Amino acid sequence: MLSVSNVAKSFGGLHVLHDVNFTADSASITALIGPNGAGKSTLVNIIGGVLKPDAGRVHLDGEDVTGVPSATAFAKGITRTFQISGNVGSLNVFESVAVAAYRQARGYRQANALARAELERFELWEYRDQQLGSIPTALTRLVDFARAMVSRPKVLLLDEVMAGLTPHEVDLVIRQVGTCREQGVAIVMIEHVMQAVEALADHVVVLNQGQVIASGSLGDVSRNAEVVEAYLGTPPSERDEVRVPADTPAKGQQ
Ligand SMILES: Nc1ncnc2c1ncn2[C@@H]1O[C@H](COP(=O)(O)OP(=O)(O)O)[C@@H](O)[C@H]1O
Ligand SMILES: [Mg+2]
């Protein structure tokens, strides 16, 4: 289980996170939602070891992993994707996934076999020889996701992996995230595509101005006045993107 307690972070004078607490269980999907600038990516960067918090702790299965470097976090099973896919140098699609398979593989043959299986699952096998820089952005996101999955993480951090994908690709990723949950992974998913949140989230945590303002089922948080206010307070241009469904029944009430 992943637990985040009392996490705070500032950039210069800008207080981005204040006293953030939540837990994410194994074999469950926690959706982290909130308006742009709420601090979601910063929080995920702290969990993934990309940033150190100013205060608070992150624990994985009881072990304190606060502020460990991202390579250490990865070695311990915390894997992430980036909202903006990083430049992975001159690797092709196959190589970039095979490299990540080493976390759990015994040797390169097994890593290659795992990479192939993952690329086939993501319908990416035909792109295996292409350089990462030469494929469309949406495909880069899928490769990013395949790379995260192939490391068989304990915690998978997804930062807007559905953004810009076609409906077919969104369905594909939704299925893959579901499979990942079945494999026992604790998934923390920043997502604006509400179709994905509705389909997947066991638990929703709403962040606004660096604070958790609500958590619970999607139905519960959608009916929370502070959540509605936070979303309606965003400029109209951003409303569609972060739409909270008005009347989604809570799980178990359908
Ligand atoms: N490295 C940084 N330096 C300074 N300010 C930052 C940095 N990263 C994020 N911020 C600021 O922190 C706030 C939260 O950003 P972010 O975590 O990316 O929000 P979200 O992912 O919810 O949109 C924003 O105001 C953003 O401009
Ligand atoms: Mg973000």
mmCIF file of N, CA and C in Angstrom, residues 128-244:
data_model
loop_
_atom_site.group_PDB
_atom_site.id
_atom_site.type_symbol
_atom_site.label_atom_id
_atom_site.label_comp_id
_atom_site.label_asym_id
_atom_site.label_seq_id
_atom_site.Cartn_x
_atom_site.Cartn_y
_atom_site.Cartn_z
ATOM 1 N N ARG A 128 7.769 -1.203 -33.674
ATOM 2 C CA ARG A 128 8.912 -1.519 -32.810
ATOM 3 C C ARG A 128 10.236 -0.924 -33.267
ATOM 4 N N ASP A 129 10.440 -0.812 -34.585
ATOM 5 C CA ASP A 129 11.739 -0.322 -35.083
ATOM 6 C C ASP A 129 11.795 1.189 -35.236
ATOM 7 N N GLN A 130 10.694 1.857 -34.959
ATOM 8 C CA GLN A 130 10.689 3.306 -35.173
ATOM 9 C C GLN A 130 11.306 4.034 -33.976
ATOM 10 N N GLN A 131 12.004 5.128 -34.303
ATOM 11 C CA GLN A 131 12.571 5.969 -33.250
ATOM 12 C C GLN A 131 11.422 6.642 -32.501
ATOM 13 N N LEU A 132 11.586 6.806 -31.186
ATOM 14 C CA LEU A 132 10.521 7.421 -30.395
ATOM 15 C C LEU A 132 10.170 8.809 -30.898
ATOM 16 N N GLY A 133 11.193 9.539 -31.380
ATOM 17 C CA GLY A 133 10.944 10.898 -31.851
ATOM 18 C C GLY A 133 10.158 10.962 -33.160
ATOM 19 N N SER A 134 9.988 9.839 -33.834
ATOM 20 C CA SER A 134 9.378 9.887 -35.165
ATOM 21 C C SER A 134 7.938 9.378 -35.184
ATOM 22 N N ILE A 135 7.395 9.017 -34.026
ATOM 23 C CA ILE A 135 6.010 8.514 -34.017
ATOM 24 C C ILE A 135 5.085 9.589 -33.439
ATOM 25 N N PRO A 136 3.783 9.520 -33.771
ATOM 26 C CA PRO A 136 2.850 10.541 -33.265
ATOM 27 C C PRO A 136 2.810 10.565 -31.734
ATOM 28 N N THR A 137 2.482 11.736 -31.206
ATOM 29 C CA THR A 137 2.458 11.933 -29.748
ATOM 30 C C THR A 137 1.589 10.900 -29.037
ATOM 31 N N ALA A 138 0.426 10.607 -29.614
ATOM 32 C CA ALA A 138 -0.487 9.672 -28.951
ATOM 33 C C ALA A 138 0.189 8.306 -28.810
ATOM 34 N N LEU A 139 0.909 7.896 -29.835
ATOM 35 C CA LEU A 139 1.608 6.613 -29.765
ATOM 36 C C LEU A 139 2.739 6.666 -28.749
ATOM 37 N N THR A 140 3.391 7.817 -28.643
ATOM 38 C CA THR A 140 4.452 7.972 -27.644
ATOM 39 C C THR A 140 3.881 7.727 -26.250
ATOM 40 N N ARG A 141 2.664 8.227 -26.019
ATOM 41 C CA ARG A 141 2.008 8.007 -24.718
ATOM 42 C C ARG A 141 1.757 6.531 -24.478
ATOM 43 N N LEU A 142 1.333 5.846 -25.536
ATOM 44 C CA LEU A 142 1.078 4.404 -25.378
ATOM 45 C C LEU A 142 2.380 3.667 -25.079
ATOM 46 N N VAL A 143 3.449 4.071 -25.747
ATOM 47 C CA VAL A 143 4.754 3.437 -25.495
ATOM 48 C C VAL A 143 5.169 3.696 -24.045
ATOM 49 N N ASP A 144 4.971 4.928 -23.619
ATOM 50 C CA ASP A 144 5.277 5.320 -22.247
ATOM 51 C C ASP A 144 4.545 4.405 -21.260
ATOM 52 N N PHE A 145 3.281 4.168 -21.572
ATOM 53 C CA PHE A 145 2.455 3.355 -20.700
ATOM 54 C C PHE A 145 2.912 1.888 -20.736
ATOM 55 N N ALA A 146 3.218 1.401 -21.931
ATOM 56 C CA ALA A 146 3.714 0.019 -22.053
ATOM 57 C C ALA A 146 5.017 -0.143 -21.273
ATOM 58 N N ARG A 147 5.844 0.874 -21.330
ATOM 59 C CA ARG A 147 7.132 0.850 -20.619
ATOM 60 C C ARG A 147 6.906 0.789 -19.107
ATOM 61 N N ALA A 148 5.918 1.563 -18.638
ATOM 62 C CA ALA A 148 5.607 1.534 -17.205
ATOM 63 C C ALA A 148 5.091 0.153 -16.803
ATOM 64 N N MET A 149 4.217 -0.423 -17.625
ATOM 65 C CA MET A 149 3.588 -1.708 -17.290
ATOM 66 C C MET A 149 4.582 -2.861 -17.285
ATOM 67 N N VAL A 150 5.536 -2.817 -18.214
ATOM 68 C CA VAL A 150 6.429 -3.959 -18.380
ATOM 69 C C VAL A 150 7.358 -4.121 -17.175
ATOM 70 N N SER A 151 7.515 -3.076 -16.381
ATOM 71 C CA SER A 151 8.373 -3.182 -15.199
ATOM 72 C C SER A 151 7.632 -3.859 -14.044
ATOM 73 N N ARG A 152 6.355 -4.224 -14.263
ATOM 74 C CA ARG A 152 5.521 -4.881 -13.236
ATOM 75 C C ARG A 152 5.625 -4.147 -11.902
ATOM 76 N N PRO A 153 5.158 -2.903 -11.912
ATOM 77 C CA PRO A 153 5.311 -2.075 -10.708
ATOM 78 C C PRO A 153 4.380 -2.477 -9.563
ATOM 79 N N LYS A 154 4.717 -2.008 -8.351
ATOM 80 C CA LYS A 154 3.779 -2.109 -7.216
ATOM 81 C C LYS A 154 2.835 -0.921 -7.254
ATOM 82 N N VAL A 155 3.413 0.232 -7.624
ATOM 83 C CA VAL A 155 2.627 1.464 -7.726
ATOM 84 C C VAL A 155 2.842 2.008 -9.129
ATOM 85 N N LEU A 156 1.747 2.316 -9.798
ATOM 86 C CA LEU A 156 1.840 2.904 -11.138
ATOM 87 C C LEU A 156 1.231 4.296 -11.085
ATOM 88 N N LEU A 157 2.025 5.288 -11.441
ATOM 89 C CA LEU A 157 1.581 6.674 -11.426
ATOM 90 C C LEU A 157 1.336 7.107 -12.870
ATOM 91 N N LEU A 158 0.108 7.472 -13.182
ATOM 92 C CA LEU A 158 -0.243 7.831 -14.557
ATOM 93 C C LEU A 158 -0.647 9.300 -14.596
ATOM 94 N N ASP A 159 0.082 10.097 -15.346
ATOM 95 C CA ASP A 159 -0.227 11.527 -15.426
ATOM 96 C C ASP A 159 -0.831 11.843 -16.790
ATOM 97 N N GLU A 160 -2.155 11.881 -16.824
ATOM 98 C CA GLU A 160 -2.910 12.231 -18.041
ATOM 99 C C GLU A 160 -2.494 11.413 -19.255
ATOM 100 N N VAL A 161 -2.466 10.108 -19.092
ATOM 101 C CA VAL A 161 -2.057 9.259 -20.221
ATOM 102 C C VAL A 161 -3.091 9.216 -21.343
ATOM 103 N N MET A 162 -4.334 9.589 -21.046
ATOM 104 C CA MET A 162 -5.375 9.498 -22.087
ATOM 105 C C MET A 162 -5.432 10.751 -22.967
ATOM 106 N N ALA A 163 -4.771 11.824 -22.531
ATOM 107 C CA ALA A 163 -4.895 13.102 -23.241
ATOM 108 C C ALA A 163 -4.494 12.937 -24.704
ATOM 109 N N GLY A 164 -5.362 13.389 -25.600
ATOM 110 C CA GLY A 164 -5.048 13.379 -27.026
ATOM 111 C C GLY A 164 -5.191 12.037 -27.708
ATOM 112 N N LEU A 165 -5.665 11.018 -26.976
ATOM 113 C CA LEU A 165 -5.826 9.709 -27.616
ATOM 114 C C LEU A 165 -7.177 9.623 -28.324
ATOM 115 N N THR A 166 -7.249 8.783 -29.346
ATOM 116 C CA THR A 166 -8.528 8.541 -30.028
ATOM 117 C C THR A 166 -9.403 7.691 -29.102
ATOM 118 N N PRO A 167 -10.720 7.662 -29.358
ATOM 119 C CA PRO A 167 -11.600 6.813 -28.533
ATOM 120 C C PRO A 167 -11.127 5.353 -28.496
ATOM 121 N N HIS A 168 -10.645 4.846 -29.615
ATOM 122 C CA HIS A 168 -10.146 3.464 -29.645
ATOM 123 C C HIS A 168 -8.940 3.318 -28.708
ATOM 124 N N GLU A 169 -8.042 4.293 -28.757
ATOM 125 C CA GLU A 169 -6.851 4.243 -27.897
ATOM 126 C C GLU A 169 -7.227 4.398 -26.426
ATOM 127 N N VAL A 170 -8.223 5.260 -26.161
ATOM 128 C CA VAL A 170 -8.692 5.418 -24.773
ATOM 129 C C VAL A 170 -9.226 4.073 -24.263
ATOM 130 N N ASP A 171 -10.019 3.390 -25.084
ATOM 131 C CA ASP A 171 -10.546 2.072 -24.688
ATOM 132 C C ASP A 171 -9.409 1.093 -24.408
ATOM 133 N N LEU A 172 -8.413 1.130 -25.276
ATOM 134 C CA LEU A 172 -7.259 0.231 -25.128
ATOM 135 C C LEU A 172 -6.555 0.491 -23.794
ATOM 136 N N VAL A 173 -6.320 1.755 -23.502
ATOM 137 C CA VAL A 173 -5.613 2.094 -22.266
ATOM 138 C C VAL A 173 -6.488 1.767 -21.047
ATOM 139 N N ILE A 174 -7.788 2.017 -21.140
ATOM 140 C CA ILE A 174 -8.684 1.664 -20.031
ATOM 141 C C ILE A 174 -8.586 0.165 -19.738
ATOM 142 N N ARG A 175 -8.588 -0.641 -20.793
ATOM 143 C CA ARG A 175 -8.461 -2.103 -20.585
ATOM 144 C C ARG A 175 -7.133 -2.449 -19.928
ATOM 145 N N GLN A 176 -6.067 -1.787 -20.383
ATOM 146 C CA GLN A 176 -4.741 -2.084 -19.837
ATOM 147 C C GLN A 176 -4.639 -1.673 -18.365
ATOM 148 N N VAL A 177 -5.223 -0.530 -18.037
ATOM 149 C CA VAL A 177 -5.179 -0.088 -16.639
ATOM 150 C C VAL A 177 -5.962 -1.081 -15.773
ATOM 151 N N GLY A 178 -7.096 -1.557 -16.295
ATOM 152 C CA GLY A 178 -7.899 -2.553 -15.578
ATOM 153 C C GLY A 178 -7.105 -3.838 -15.347
ATOM 154 N N THR A 179 -6.380 -4.279 -16.359
ATOM 155 C CA THR A 179 -5.552 -5.487 -16.237
ATOM 156 C C THR A 179 -4.478 -5.297 -15.177
ATOM 157 N N CYS A 180 -3.914 -4.117 -15.184
ATOM 158 C CA CYS A 180 -2.863 -3.777 -14.233
ATOM 159 C C CYS A 180 -3.403 -3.867 -12.800
ATOM 160 N N ARG A 181 -4.621 -3.381 -12.594
ATOM 161 C CA ARG A 181 -5.243 -3.493 -11.260
ATOM 162 C C ARG A 181 -5.408 -4.963 -10.875
ATOM 163 N N GLU A 182 -5.871 -5.785 -11.833
ATOM 164 C CA GLU A 182 -6.042 -7.221 -11.547
ATOM 165 C C GLU A 182 -4.722 -7.865 -11.134
ATOM 166 N N GLN A 183 -3.622 -7.317 -11.642
ATOM 167 C CA GLN A 183 -2.305 -7.871 -11.288
ATOM 168 C C GLN A 183 -1.832 -7.393 -9.913
ATOM 169 N N GLY A 184 -2.657 -6.586 -9.236
ATOM 170 C CA GLY A 184 -2.351 -6.222 -7.860
ATOM 171 C C GLY A 184 -1.689 -4.872 -7.671
ATOM 172 N N VAL A 185 -1.595 -4.100 -8.753
ATOM 173 C CA VAL A 185 -0.886 -2.819 -8.683
ATOM 174 C C VAL A 185 -1.768 -1.748 -8.028
ATOM 175 N N ALA A 186 -1.143 -0.896 -7.231
ATOM 176 C CA ALA A 186 -1.820 0.297 -6.715
ATOM 177 C C ALA A 186 -1.635 1.390 -7.767
ATOM 178 N N ILE A 187 -2.724 1.811 -8.383
ATOM 179 C CA ILE A 187 -2.629 2.781 -9.484
ATOM 180 C C ILE A 187 -3.118 4.148 -9.004
ATOM 181 N N VAL A 188 -2.299 5.162 -9.249
ATOM 182 C CA VAL A 188 -2.702 6.537 -8.975
ATOM 183 C C VAL A 188 -2.729 7.239 -10.323
ATOM 184 N N MET A 189 -3.905 7.701 -10.701
ATOM 185 C CA MET A 189 -4.125 8.160 -12.065
ATOM 186 C C MET A 189 -4.612 9.602 -12.060
ATOM 187 N N ILE A 190 -3.798 10.510 -12.597
ATOM 188 C CA ILE A 190 -4.274 11.876 -12.827
ATOM 189 C C ILE A 190 -4.993 11.831 -14.162
ATOM 190 N N GLU A 191 -6.263 12.204 -14.167
ATOM 191 C CA GLU A 191 -6.983 12.050 -15.434
ATOM 192 C C GLU A 191 -8.089 13.085 -15.591
ATOM 193 N N HIS A 192 -8.089 13.747 -16.748
ATOM 194 C CA HIS A 192 -9.172 14.664 -17.084
ATOM 195 C C HIS A 192 -10.237 13.990 -17.932
ATOM 196 N N VAL A 193 -9.919 12.846 -18.531
ATOM 197 C CA VAL A 193 -10.907 12.153 -19.371
ATOM 198 C C VAL A 193 -11.881 11.435 -18.432
ATOM 199 N N MET A 194 -13.070 12.061 -18.237
ATOM 200 C CA MET A 194 -13.989 11.551 -17.219
ATOM 201 C C MET A 194 -14.514 10.159 -17.547
ATOM 202 N N GLN A 195 -14.563 9.829 -18.834
ATOM 203 C CA GLN A 195 -14.960 8.472 -19.240
ATOM 204 C C GLN A 195 -14.042 7.443 -18.564
ATOM 205 N N ALA A 196 -12.773 7.771 -18.495
ATOM 206 C CA ALA A 196 -11.799 6.856 -17.892
ATOM 207 C C ALA A 196 -11.967 6.821 -16.377
ATOM 208 N N VAL A 197 -12.209 7.979 -15.773
ATOM 209 C CA VAL A 197 -12.411 8.022 -14.318
ATOM 210 C C VAL A 197 -13.658 7.220 -13.957
ATOM 211 N N GLU A 198 -14.737 7.426 -14.741
ATOM 212 C CA GLU A 198 -15.978 6.685 -14.474
ATOM 213 C C GLU A 198 -15.770 5.186 -14.622
ATOM 214 N N ALA A 199 -15.014 4.806 -15.646
ATOM 215 C CA ALA A 199 -14.837 3.378 -15.923
ATOM 216 C C ALA A 199 -13.931 2.707 -14.896
ATOM 217 N N LEU A 200 -12.990 3.460 -14.343
ATOM 218 C CA LEU A 200 -11.896 2.805 -13.616
ATOM 219 C C LEU A 200 -11.795 3.109 -12.123
ATOM 220 N N ALA A 201 -12.147 4.332 -11.717
ATOM 221 C CA ALA A 201 -11.744 4.749 -10.370
ATOM 222 C C ALA A 201 -12.487 3.996 -9.267
ATOM 223 N N ASP A 202 -11.736 3.388 -8.352
ATOM 224 C CA ASP A 202 -12.324 2.819 -7.145
ATOM 225 C C ASP A 202 -12.494 3.914 -6.100
ATOM 226 N N HIS A 203 -11.612 4.908 -6.221
ATOM 227 C CA HIS A 203 -11.536 5.937 -5.205
ATOM 228 C C HIS A 203 -11.113 7.229 -5.918
ATOM 229 N N VAL A 204 -11.714 8.339 -5.560
ATOM 230 C CA VAL A 204 -11.364 9.611 -6.191
ATOM 231 C C VAL A 204 -10.861 10.573 -5.119
ATOM 232 N N VAL A 205 -9.738 11.206 -5.391
ATOM 233 C CA VAL A 205 -9.190 12.230 -4.492
ATOM 234 C C VAL A 205 -9.207 13.540 -5.272
ATOM 235 N N VAL A 206 -9.863 14.560 -4.704
ATOM 236 C CA VAL A 206 -9.951 15.845 -5.403
ATOM 237 C C VAL A 206 -8.999 16.830 -4.762
ATOM 238 N N LEU A 207 -8.108 17.358 -5.589
ATOM 239 C CA LEU A 207 -7.130 18.323 -5.129
ATOM 240 C C LEU A 207 -7.523 19.689 -5.680
ATOM 241 N N ASN A 208 -7.488 20.707 -4.826
ATOM 242 C CA ASN A 208 -7.741 22.072 -5.294
ATOM 243 C C ASN A 208 -6.808 22.996 -4.535
ATOM 244 N N GLN A 209 -6.078 23.821 -5.270
ATOM 245 C CA GLN A 209 -5.117 24.739 -4.660
ATOM 246 C C GLN A 209 -4.254 24.036 -3.613
ATOM 247 N N GLY A 210 -3.789 22.859 -3.981
ATOM 248 C CA GLY A 210 -2.813 22.169 -3.147
ATOM 249 C C GLY A 210 -3.361 21.443 -1.949
ATOM 250 N N GLN A 211 -4.702 21.369 -1.846
ATOM 251 C CA GLN A 211 -5.281 20.664 -0.709
ATOM 252 C C GLN A 211 -6.286 19.630 -1.175
ATOM 253 N N VAL A 212 -6.378 18.532 -0.416
ATOM 254 C CA VAL A 212 -7.410 17.541 -0.706
ATOM 255 C C VAL A 212 -8.719 18.104 -0.174
ATOM 256 N N ILE A 213 -9.668 18.379 -1.091
ATOM 257 C CA ILE A 213 -10.940 18.962 -0.639
ATOM 258 C C ILE A 213 -12.042 17.904 -0.540
ATOM 259 N N ALA A 214 -11.821 16.736 -1.139
ATOM 260 C CA ALA A 214 -12.815 15.665 -1.021
ATOM 261 C C ALA A 214 -12.168 14.365 -1.437
ATOM 262 N N SER A 215 -12.666 13.257 -0.866
ATOM 263 C CA SER A 215 -12.251 11.952 -1.373
ATOM 264 C C SER A 215 -13.361 10.958 -1.092
ATOM 265 N N GLY A 216 -13.424 9.943 -1.937
ATOM 266 C CA GLY A 216 -14.482 8.952 -1.817
ATOM 267 C C GLY A 216 -14.812 8.402 -3.188
ATOM 268 N N SER A 217 -16.034 7.892 -3.338
ATOM 269 C CA SER A 217 -16.432 7.398 -4.658
ATOM 270 C C SER A 217 -16.656 8.607 -5.567
ATOM 271 N N LEU A 218 -16.686 8.375 -6.876
ATOM 272 C CA LEU A 218 -16.928 9.468 -7.819
ATOM 273 C C LEU A 218 -18.278 10.123 -7.542
ATOM 274 N N GLY A 219 -19.282 9.298 -7.216
ATOM 275 C CA GLY A 219 -20.602 9.838 -6.895
ATOM 276 C C GLY A 219 -20.540 10.759 -5.684
ATOM 277 N N ASP A 220 -19.830 10.326 -4.653
ATOM 278 C CA ASP A 220 -19.704 11.139 -3.430
ATOM 279 C C ASP A 220 -19.051 12.482 -3.732
ATOM 280 N N VAL A 221 -17.908 12.446 -4.426
ATOM 281 C CA VAL A 221 -17.190 13.715 -4.614
ATOM 282 C C VAL A 221 -17.932 14.629 -5.581
ATOM 283 N N SER A 222 -18.685 14.035 -6.528
ATOM 284 C CA SER A 222 -19.435 14.859 -7.487
ATOM 285 C C SER A 222 -20.542 15.644 -6.804
ATOM 286 N N ARG A 223 -21.013 15.129 -5.676
ATOM 287 C CA ARG A 223 -22.100 15.813 -4.958
ATOM 288 C C ARG A 223 -21.570 16.769 -3.888
ATOM 289 N N ASN A 224 -20.232 16.818 -3.758
ATOM 290 C CA ASN A 224 -19.637 17.662 -2.722
ATOM 291 C C ASN A 224 -19.631 19.126 -3.178
ATOM 292 N N ALA A 225 -20.209 20.000 -2.372
ATOM 293 C CA ALA A 225 -20.382 21.406 -2.766
ATOM 294 C C ALA A 225 -19.038 22.079 -3.058
ATOM 295 N N GLU A 226 -18.021 21.752 -2.255
ATOM 296 C CA GLU A 226 -16.722 22.395 -2.448
ATOM 297 C C GLU A 226 -16.086 21.977 -3.782
ATOM 298 N N VAL A 227 -16.345 20.734 -4.162
ATOM 299 C CA VAL A 227 -15.812 20.233 -5.432
ATOM 300 C C VAL A 227 -16.495 20.945 -6.603
ATOM 301 N N VAL A 228 -17.820 21.047 -6.521
ATOM 302 C CA VAL A 228 -18.573 21.718 -7.586
ATOM 303 C C VAL A 228 -18.085 23.155 -7.711
ATOM 304 N N GLU A 229 -17.908 23.819 -6.574
ATOM 305 C CA GLU A 229 -17.421 25.204 -6.543
ATOM 306 C C GLU A 229 -16.035 25.305 -7.187
ATOM 307 N N ALA A 230 -15.141 24.380 -6.836
ATOM 308 C CA ALA A 230 -13.779 24.413 -7.377
ATOM 309 C C ALA A 230 -13.804 24.304 -8.896
ATOM 310 N N TYR A 231 -14.676 23.435 -9.395
ATOM 311 C CA TYR A 231 -14.738 23.257 -10.851
ATOM 312 C C TYR A 231 -15.442 24.412 -11.528
ATOM 313 N N LEU A 232 -16.544 24.884 -10.950
ATOM 314 C CA LEU A 232 -17.270 25.981 -11.591
ATOM 315 C C LEU A 232 -16.492 27.281 -11.485
ATOM 316 N N GLY A 233 -15.554 27.321 -10.541
ATOM 317 C CA GLY A 233 -14.713 28.508 -10.393
ATOM 318 C C GLY A 233 -13.632 28.591 -11.444
ATOM 319 N N THR A 234 -13.456 27.526 -12.253
ATOM 320 C CA THR A 234 -12.427 27.567 -13.284
ATOM 321 C C THR A 234 -12.967 28.282 -14.511
ATOM 322 N N PRO A 235 -12.088 28.912 -15.302
ATOM 323 C CA PRO A 235 -12.554 29.633 -16.487
ATOM 324 C C PRO A 235 -13.336 28.695 -17.418
ATOM 325 N N PRO A 236 -14.341 29.259 -18.145
ATOM 326 C CA PRO A 236 -15.169 28.436 -19.019
ATOM 327 C C PRO A 236 -14.344 27.589 -19.985
ATOM 328 N N SER A 237 -13.207 28.115 -20.431
ATOM 329 C CA SER A 237 -12.399 27.379 -21.406
ATOM 330 C C SER A 237 -11.890 26.059 -20.833
ATOM 331 N N GLU A 238 -11.809 25.975 -19.503
ATOM 332 C CA GLU A 238 -11.274 24.760 -18.893
ATOM 333 C C GLU A 238 -12.373 23.841 -18.362
ATOM 334 N N ARG A 239 -13.635 24.339 -18.394
ATOM 335 C CA ARG A 239 -14.700 23.572 -17.736
ATOM 336 C C ARG A 239 -14.950 22.218 -18.373
ATOM 337 N N ASP A 240 -14.998 22.196 -19.697
ATOM 338 C CA ASP A 240 -15.311 20.932 -20.360
ATOM 339 C C ASP A 240 -14.303 19.875 -19.994
ATOM 340 N N GLU A 241 -13.048 20.306 -19.993
ATOM 341 C CA GLU A 241 -11.953 19.381 -19.774
ATOM 342 C C GLU A 241 -12.046 18.727 -18.387
ATOM 343 N N VAL A 242 -12.523 19.494 -17.412
ATOM 344 C CA VAL A 242 -12.521 18.977 -16.038
ATOM 345 C C VAL A 242 -13.952 18.788 -15.525
ATOM 346 N N ARG A 243 -14.858 18.529 -16.451
ATOM 347 C CA ARG A 243 -16.267 18.334 -16.114
ATOM 348 C C ARG A 243 -16.432 17.259 -15.029
ATOM 349 N N VAL A 244 -17.189 17.572 -14.017
ATOM 350 C CA VAL A 244 -17.549 16.549 -13.029
ATOM 351 C C VAL A 244 -18.967 16.107 -13.358
#
